[in-house]
Amino acid sequence: SVNPDLAMERQTASFNVEKLTALLDGGVEQTRIRRAVVAAIESDPVFSRENQYFQTQNERYEAAVRKAVHLQKKMHEMGWTENGPEYKYIYRALSGDVAFLLHRVFMRSISVLGSDKQVAKWIPPATQHQLIGSYSQTELGHGTYLQGLETTAVFDVATQEFILNTPKISAMKWWPGDLGRSATHTVVFAQLYIHGKCYGIHPFIVQVRSLQDHSLCPGIIAGDIGPKMNFEHIDNGYLMLKNVRIPRDNMLSKFCEVRPDGTYVRQGSQKINYFTMTTLRISLLSDEVMTPLMKACTIAIRYSAVRRQSKLKPGEQEAKILDYQTQQEKLLPQLAAAYAFHFINNYLQELFDKGYREIQRKNFDMLPELHALSSGFKAVITHHSTAAVEICLRACGGHGYSLLSGLPSLYTKILASCIYEGENTILLLQTARFLIKCFMAASAGQPVPPSVTYLAAVKPGKCPAKNKLDFLSPDIYTEAYQHVAVRLISSTATKLQDLIQSGVKKYDAWNQCTVQLVQAAKAHCHYIAVKNFAETVERLETKAGIQRIMKLLCDLFALHGIFSNTGAFLHDGYISAAQMDMVTASYLDLLAVIRKDAVPLVDAFDFTDKSLNSALGSYDGQVYQRLYEWAQKSPTNKMSPAYERYLKPLLHNTLSKL
Amino acid sequence: AAAMSMNADLRRERAAATFQPELLTHILDGGPERTRRRKEIEALVLNDPDFQHEDLNFLSRSQRYEQAIRKSSLMVMKLREYGIADPEEIFWFKSFVHRGRPEPLDLHLGMFLPTLLTQATPEQQDRFFMPAWNLEIIGTYAQTEMGHGTHLRGLETTATYDPATQEFILNSPTVTSIKWWPGGLGKTSNHAIVLAQLYTQGQCKGLHAFIVPIRQLGTHEPLPGITVGDIGPKFGYDEMDNGYLKMDNYRIPRENMLMKYAQVEPDGTYVKPVSDKLTYGTMVFIRSIIVGDSARSLSRACTIAIRYSAVRHQSELKPGEPEPQILDYQTQQYKLFPLLATAYAFHFVGAYIKDTYHRISGDINAGDLSELPELHALTAGLKAFTSWAANAGIEECRMACGGHGYSRCSGIPDIYVTFTPSCTYEGENTVMMLQTARFLVKSYSQVSSGQQVTGMVSYLNDLSRQRIQPQHVAARTVTMRINDPLSLVEAYKARAARLVEAAAKNLQAELNHRKSKEDAWNRTSVDLVRASEAHCHYVIVKLFTAKLSEVSNAAVRAVLTDLCLLYALFGISKNTGDFLQAGILTSAQITQVNQHVKELLAVIRPNAVALVDSFDFHDVHLGSVLGRYDGNVYENMFEWAKKSPLNKTQVHPSFHKHLKPMQAKL
């Protein structure tokens, strides 16, 4: 039965939960398909995650391999294909707890970077899992800065082979998923040398393990890089290459080719390669970032409606912690952010689909803007969501610290997203570079891409709000965000120019402004996110209470951003001290209003209990019972050898020594 | 790994420092003699083969518990063998044995024994203390329940007195009343001090403490009526068997209630304790430890991140030149140096609270409790402020180490998961902030009604003087001298005053609208927390500034002054809104502050490594490949990884079990 405290929350929902779920999924039909996939996966005991919190790294890895293998069977049984509508829901249904994730990246990189001949040769056996691929880019000493990679591939004209080497320890490949134990092949990124000349970084297909007995190939040293904060199920690996020879055909050669005589030929545009990296950043947001954030909100908010602590009024029952203003102030802004990011993610996906179509037509005009948006939003969304999940974790007090709450695993998973696919600070600086360039262009009256046209039309003036209700007007707050973005971008641009004019070298000037540049890039993304949320709300149907509640969340998202960064808005007096008090008042009022719909708003994310895998977040709210029963299954509750070995002597025999 | 020389980058960094790190270490330890003694104790552990073991990251949870129990047993014996009895020296020994991690006997040594000493009658001490001292009895302290934490009055466990048999009958009446979380309860302890609602003569007398045997001496099996076990895996604390305890009509003799203060007589008559303020003393003491812990944990994370940033090279700053140390990037300095300054600030705050506690504990024993309420209120907020900041700071340090920070070999994940519960235990942080706020609001009301207040809140006295003027309280811009910490203390003071006043006024406005005090308080709580934070921030800047004048060595004072300025100015630049809105600083001053923060980063840069060296963490204690003193990071990461459990066999068993059959079928 459902805990009455939770049941009560659902009775008073101001909107239709099922309709909101459909909106999030992109339609009723999508919801249906997703639920069917989830049901099929969750009813299969092989995919169960119930014991995952009790397992060692070795056990997790083995379970993930088993699941990956079983998934092939399942897909066949269910008639799911890689191009079918079900495919994108499988990973979500598995909560990512499956091996061979890099196999997909391996295949994609061959499809994108390989010649037709290479695609024909490698993709069919890879699809059949006759070989298992990984993707080896990062090195021990080198990450985001690709030009710095040290692995070498020297072309030997005599044998028509590339000789791959790891010249020193920092050049060892480090981190690639599936490489430690599983992979038979990997795409290795290395500096290409022909006749002693370096041609930069290129991709090569290298076999690392025997297809017969899985032993390492000659010249290969590979293994697992050891325990991490999460991803225990993935064998992130290291790879050292000692004079490993591969045929000339193994260099992926859609864009660059080495002819038999050693002639280096460039063909087509590298830009499409660049685009692939850019899209990867965005495509990971939905599964790796949005899902954990939404799950964390679900767990923390449901638990806060069940957990009672202290009294709000004397003589009454202890209050639900969700009724405390401070708890609302922790959780509800994260909920609003989850929705805001969901909508900005949709917007980016559409933009990228459009960009992809343009690129197919050899039109690369959108690339710089897409790159700037993907870098900036990857950084902003992963950073914000990571912080949000941690807030949810800590908002659950002591029980949040138990792995059985599900929150520590969500947190350690999401925080990896701040690092992979580009370190966030570096990405923000790339966005900033684009913004500064566009600002200069706009100032000179030149055309700029659509997302930054606002830089050309700077409006002077002050925030026109007269009372606290004015701050619930999207025009008012969107303009405030726009104003701050323009101010930060223009002041940084000015400072850069001033420094350069005063004789400081360009790169030094850039380094001296990087703290401000990062702030400018964040302000830009924040503005776009608010604007997009407000525009999305405009377009929603007014029926079933959906638009109203989304408008409230949009207001909360916007006002929370101002409330937690008041200085940026007060700095030049755009918002006055008196107006800032109005912002605070409106913001705090909103918390109490959204509080009423908090549980329905997380119900709309539609996670099953199995997928949450949390004692605190289950739909029925039977938190304590579940926690108690689950804890008893912990391996630590089997008689531990520690008693016989250490405790017993301590309790008995040591007395004489004391 | 083979013996290697020091990484050239780190050698250069150390040579370029403008001060001697040992001198700063002495200040942190409290004098050269303390440093010497600490190192002596560390050497005892380091050179003892009994305390060597495999990297804990490669062990399962059960194995880690086992290692911890093994080491704890040895530790207790060796402490006595060496005659180490000073609490601080015990702490050094212990944290070196367990490398800063919790251990299963923590609650026995830290709570069970002290509680016996302070709350047991002489008769009870005779019965329990020596067996507990000799570890025949291992005890824990069972307070928190599954459904109840910070709000003690809500605890549900009952102890009903039965005069017929002169026993207490203990019960866990609901699932939510099951004791949950106490350290060492799951597997280690055979006794627990249980907090329960006392019922006698049909009346509830509130929470009292009882000594409850839970496992059979000899067999270690749970006693009839007792259900006890481990609560399962957690984020960290793998070494600790946090436990659950359920009692069903479990009887203990009347003499097992801790009766030094409150008593139940044989006929069931209840005798009230004298004062309840006494427990404040213990709380203040524990909070001072948490503040110190915030400082230490953040210092460890800073040590790792800053050394690694000096060794790691990436990208290019100048076209055509070799990849620079990442510590040369302004953004990296901006992430790490304010945290370094914070770690130093918290060290001094922790020392201050401890000293104050020791200073007034004499008064407390003499029955003078006058200074206790303020210290109690202040330490609540400081506990929350420092643990929040350290918690976030540790994560920033990890993030600043990029991908490798995510590996367990960096050591930062361990620091984080071990530290983060301190935001919750010993009083959830938001609740702590609101406790401080209650004191601030009370002080504000006193000032409003014409009384003077003393101590750290005395700045509130100025409010009444300013109120004569028509303008807003703090609406007079401070003439700020950007290089003078004392001037910055004034700015923080003005901000605290303005936020306390704003919160108090908002609270009053809510009270005027509503009937219920509690509702009004709740609707103002976000403001109240902000006021508390501003107050604590002011106290920290003030204490850091005060510390500077105590430093005699000019070179050390200079570098600490840079850190103090950075701490204060960075705090302003992160909270510009507060200073702007109140009119304490102008936009032009804020711009100046932001600029000066960046200048200070460059000033501190040459001393960064020496400043973390001064924390003087031994590599064994640091437990980090990235943070090694010699900086030979990459070679040792490889050595470390080779020991990973997944690498135990060249071909993993799952190949034969799953992969091969699949490939055969497809």
Short mmCIF file of C-alpha atoms in Angstrom, two decimals, chain B residues 161-364:
data_model
loop_
_atom_site.label_atom_id
_atom_site.label_comp_id
_atom_site.label_asym_id
_atom_site.label_seq_id
_atom_site.Cartn_x
_atom_site.Cartn_y
_atom_site.Cartn_z
CA TYR B 161 10.33 0.84 34.38
CA ASP B 162 8.91 -2.25 36.02
CA PRO B 163 9.09 -1.79 39.83
CA ALA B 164 8.06 -5.43 40.39
CA THR B 165 11.32 -6.75 38.99
CA GLN B 166 13.29 -3.48 39.23
CA GLU B 167 14.03 -3.64 35.55
CA PHE B 168 13.64 -1.44 32.51
CA ILE B 169 11.84 -3.02 29.58
CA LEU B 170 13.28 -1.75 26.32
CA ASN B 171 11.27 -1.71 23.15
CA SER B 172 11.52 -0.60 19.54
CA PRO B 173 7.80 -0.10 19.02
CA THR B 174 7.88 0.75 15.28
CA VAL B 175 10.10 0.25 12.25
CA THR B 176 11.04 3.92 12.44
CA SER B 177 12.25 3.45 16.01
CA ILE B 178 14.93 0.91 15.07
CA LYS B 179 18.33 2.30 16.04
CA TRP B 180 20.13 2.96 12.78
CA TRP B 181 23.62 4.24 11.95
CA PRO B 182 25.54 3.94 15.24
CA GLY B 183 29.15 3.07 14.38
CA GLY B 184 30.47 -0.26 15.58
CA LEU B 185 26.95 -1.42 16.40
CA GLY B 186 26.51 -3.86 13.53
CA LYS B 187 29.20 -6.44 14.23
CA THR B 188 31.74 -5.15 16.71
CA SER B 189 30.04 -4.10 19.93
CA ASN B 190 28.65 -6.30 22.68
CA HIS B 191 27.17 -3.36 24.59
CA ALA B 192 25.45 -0.13 23.64
CA ILE B 193 24.48 3.00 25.47
CA VAL B 194 20.91 3.33 24.23
CA LEU B 195 18.98 6.58 24.28
CA ALA B 196 15.30 5.94 25.01
CA GLN B 197 12.16 7.67 26.26
CA LEU B 198 11.91 6.82 29.93
CA TYR B 199 8.46 5.79 31.21
CA THR B 200 7.95 5.38 34.92
CA GLN B 201 4.83 5.48 36.99
CA GLY B 202 2.89 5.92 33.79
CA GLN B 203 4.64 9.11 32.74
CA CYS B 204 7.13 9.89 30.03
CA LYS B 205 10.21 11.57 31.49
CA GLY B 206 11.98 12.19 28.21
CA LEU B 207 15.24 10.86 26.85
CA HIS B 208 17.66 8.99 29.07
CA ALA B 209 20.67 6.78 28.53
CA PHE B 210 20.85 3.06 29.36
CA ILE B 211 23.67 0.55 29.24
CA VAL B 212 22.37 -2.36 27.21
CA PRO B 213 24.19 -5.67 26.65
CA ILE B 214 23.49 -6.75 23.07
CA ARG B 215 25.73 -9.73 22.40
CA GLN B 216 26.65 -12.70 24.55
CA LEU B 217 30.10 -12.37 26.04
CA GLY B 218 32.04 -15.36 24.80
CA THR B 219 30.06 -16.36 21.73
CA HIS B 220 29.32 -12.85 20.48
CA GLU B 221 25.85 -14.06 19.43
CA PRO B 222 23.01 -11.52 19.74
CA LEU B 223 21.11 -11.91 23.01
CA PRO B 224 17.44 -13.02 23.02
CA GLY B 225 15.21 -10.02 22.38
CA ILE B 226 17.93 -8.25 20.44
CA THR B 227 18.04 -7.97 16.65
CA VAL B 228 21.28 -6.44 15.53
CA GLY B 229 23.19 -6.15 12.25
CA ASP B 230 25.05 -4.03 9.73
CA ILE B 231 23.04 -1.42 7.79
CA GLY B 232 24.71 -2.30 4.50
CA PRO B 233 27.00 -0.48 2.08
CA LYS B 234 27.45 3.27 2.24
CA PHE B 235 29.12 6.00 0.22
CA GLY B 236 32.18 5.67 2.44
CA TYR B 237 32.89 4.38 5.96
CA ASP B 238 33.59 0.93 4.54
CA GLU B 239 35.68 0.15 7.60
CA MET B 240 32.84 0.95 9.93
CA ASP B 241 30.02 -1.45 10.77
CA ASN B 242 27.29 1.12 11.21
CA GLY B 243 24.48 -0.91 12.63
CA TYR B 244 20.84 -1.38 13.43
CA LEU B 245 19.35 -2.47 16.71
CA LYS B 246 15.83 -3.59 17.44
CA MET B 247 14.72 -4.49 20.96
CA ASP B 248 11.67 -6.55 21.86
CA ASN B 249 10.66 -6.52 25.52
CA TYR B 250 14.30 -6.59 26.39
CA ARG B 251 14.93 -6.33 30.13
CA ILE B 252 17.89 -4.69 31.83
CA PRO B 253 18.40 -4.07 35.57
CA ARG B 254 17.46 -0.69 37.03
CA GLU B 255 21.13 -0.08 37.77
CA ASN B 256 21.87 0.05 34.03
CA MET B 257 20.34 3.46 33.58
CA LEU B 258 23.11 6.06 33.63
CA MET B 259 22.20 7.79 36.86
CA LYS B 260 24.82 10.32 37.73
CA TYR B 261 22.29 13.08 37.03
CA ALA B 262 18.72 11.87 36.60
CA GLN B 263 17.64 8.83 38.63
CA VAL B 264 14.87 6.32 38.93
CA GLU B 265 14.50 5.01 42.46
CA PRO B 266 13.57 1.37 43.17
CA ASP B 267 9.90 2.29 43.60
CA GLY B 268 9.89 4.12 40.29
CA THR B 269 10.18 7.66 41.62
CA TYR B 270 11.91 9.87 39.14
CA VAL B 271 14.60 12.33 40.31
CA LYS B 272 15.32 15.20 37.90
CA PRO B 273 18.84 16.18 36.83
CA VAL B 274 20.28 19.50 37.98
CA SER B 275 21.08 21.27 34.74
CA ASP B 276 20.73 20.35 31.10
CA LYS B 277 23.17 22.96 29.88
CA LEU B 278 26.02 20.67 30.83
CA THR B 279 25.60 18.65 27.64
CA TYR B 280 26.39 21.87 25.75
CA GLY B 281 30.02 21.40 26.74
CA THR B 282 30.32 18.04 24.99
CA MET B 283 28.59 19.38 21.90
CA VAL B 284 30.93 22.35 21.70
CA PHE B 285 33.88 20.01 22.02
CA ILE B 286 32.68 17.69 19.24
CA ARG B 287 31.93 20.62 16.97
CA SER B 288 35.41 21.99 17.50
CA ILE B 289 36.70 18.63 16.31
CA ILE B 290 34.54 18.83 13.19
CA VAL B 291 35.82 22.32 12.40
CA GLY B 292 39.36 20.99 12.74
CA ASP B 293 38.40 18.05 10.59
CA SER B 294 37.05 20.39 7.90
CA ALA B 295 40.42 22.11 7.88
CA ARG B 296 42.41 18.88 7.74
CA SER B 297 40.30 17.21 5.06
CA LEU B 298 40.38 20.29 2.86
CA SER B 299 44.14 20.61 3.44
CA ARG B 300 44.68 17.05 2.28
CA ALA B 301 42.64 17.62 -0.87
CA CYS B 302 44.51 20.88 -1.55
CA THR B 303 47.85 19.14 -1.08
CA ILE B 304 46.95 16.56 -3.69
CA ALA B 305 45.45 18.97 -6.19
CA ILE B 306 48.19 21.58 -5.95
CA ARG B 307 51.11 19.15 -6.16
CA TYR B 308 49.47 17.37 -9.08
CA SER B 309 48.80 20.69 -10.82
CA ALA B 310 52.49 21.48 -10.55
CA VAL B 311 53.40 18.16 -12.15
CA ARG B 312 50.70 17.97 -14.80
CA HIS B 313 51.37 19.74 -18.09
CA GLN B 314 48.61 20.43 -20.56
CA SER B 315 47.78 22.48 -23.66
CA GLU B 316 49.64 25.61 -24.46
CA LEU B 317 49.75 29.09 -23.05
CA LYS B 318 52.24 30.48 -25.51
CA PRO B 319 52.25 29.26 -29.08
CA GLY B 320 55.22 27.03 -29.82
CA GLU B 321 56.29 26.57 -26.22
CA PRO B 322 56.10 23.29 -24.29
CA GLU B 323 52.88 22.46 -22.48
CA PRO B 324 52.78 24.49 -19.25
CA GLN B 325 52.10 23.26 -15.73
CA ILE B 326 48.36 23.47 -15.26
CA LEU B 327 49.01 25.45 -12.10
CA ASP B 328 49.99 28.33 -14.38
CA TYR B 329 46.48 28.71 -15.73
CA GLN B 330 44.53 31.49 -14.06
CA THR B 331 41.38 29.36 -14.00
CA GLN B 332 43.23 26.58 -12.15
CA GLN B 333 44.66 29.04 -9.62
CA TYR B 334 41.19 30.52 -9.20
CA LYS B 335 39.86 27.06 -8.36
CA LEU B 336 42.60 26.05 -5.95
CA PHE B 337 44.14 29.02 -4.16
CA PRO B 338 40.97 30.29 -2.50
CA LEU B 339 40.53 26.76 -1.15
CA LEU B 340 44.08 26.75 0.14
CA ALA B 341 43.34 30.02 1.91
CA THR B 342 40.12 28.51 3.25
CA ALA B 343 41.99 25.52 4.65
CA TYR B 344 44.31 27.84 6.55
CA ALA B 345 41.40 29.96 7.76
CA PHE B 346 39.61 26.89 9.10
CA HIS B 347 42.75 25.64 10.85
CA PHE B 348 42.89 28.85 12.83
CA VAL B 349 39.16 28.81 13.55
CA GLY B 350 39.34 25.21 14.79
CA ALA B 351 42.26 26.08 17.06
CA TYR B 352 40.38 29.11 18.37
CA ILE B 353 37.29 27.10 19.31
CA LYS B 354 39.36 24.43 20.96
CA ASP B 355 41.33 27.00 22.97
CA THR B 356 38.17 28.83 23.96
CA TYR B 357 36.57 25.58 24.99
CA HIS B 358 39.54 24.66 27.15
CA ARG B 359 39.66 28.16 28.58
CA ILE B 360 36.05 28.16 29.66
CA SER B 361 35.74 24.48 30.54
CA GLY B 362 37.36 25.37 33.85
CA ASP B 363 34.54 27.83 34.40
CA ILE B 364 32.01 25.19 33.42
#
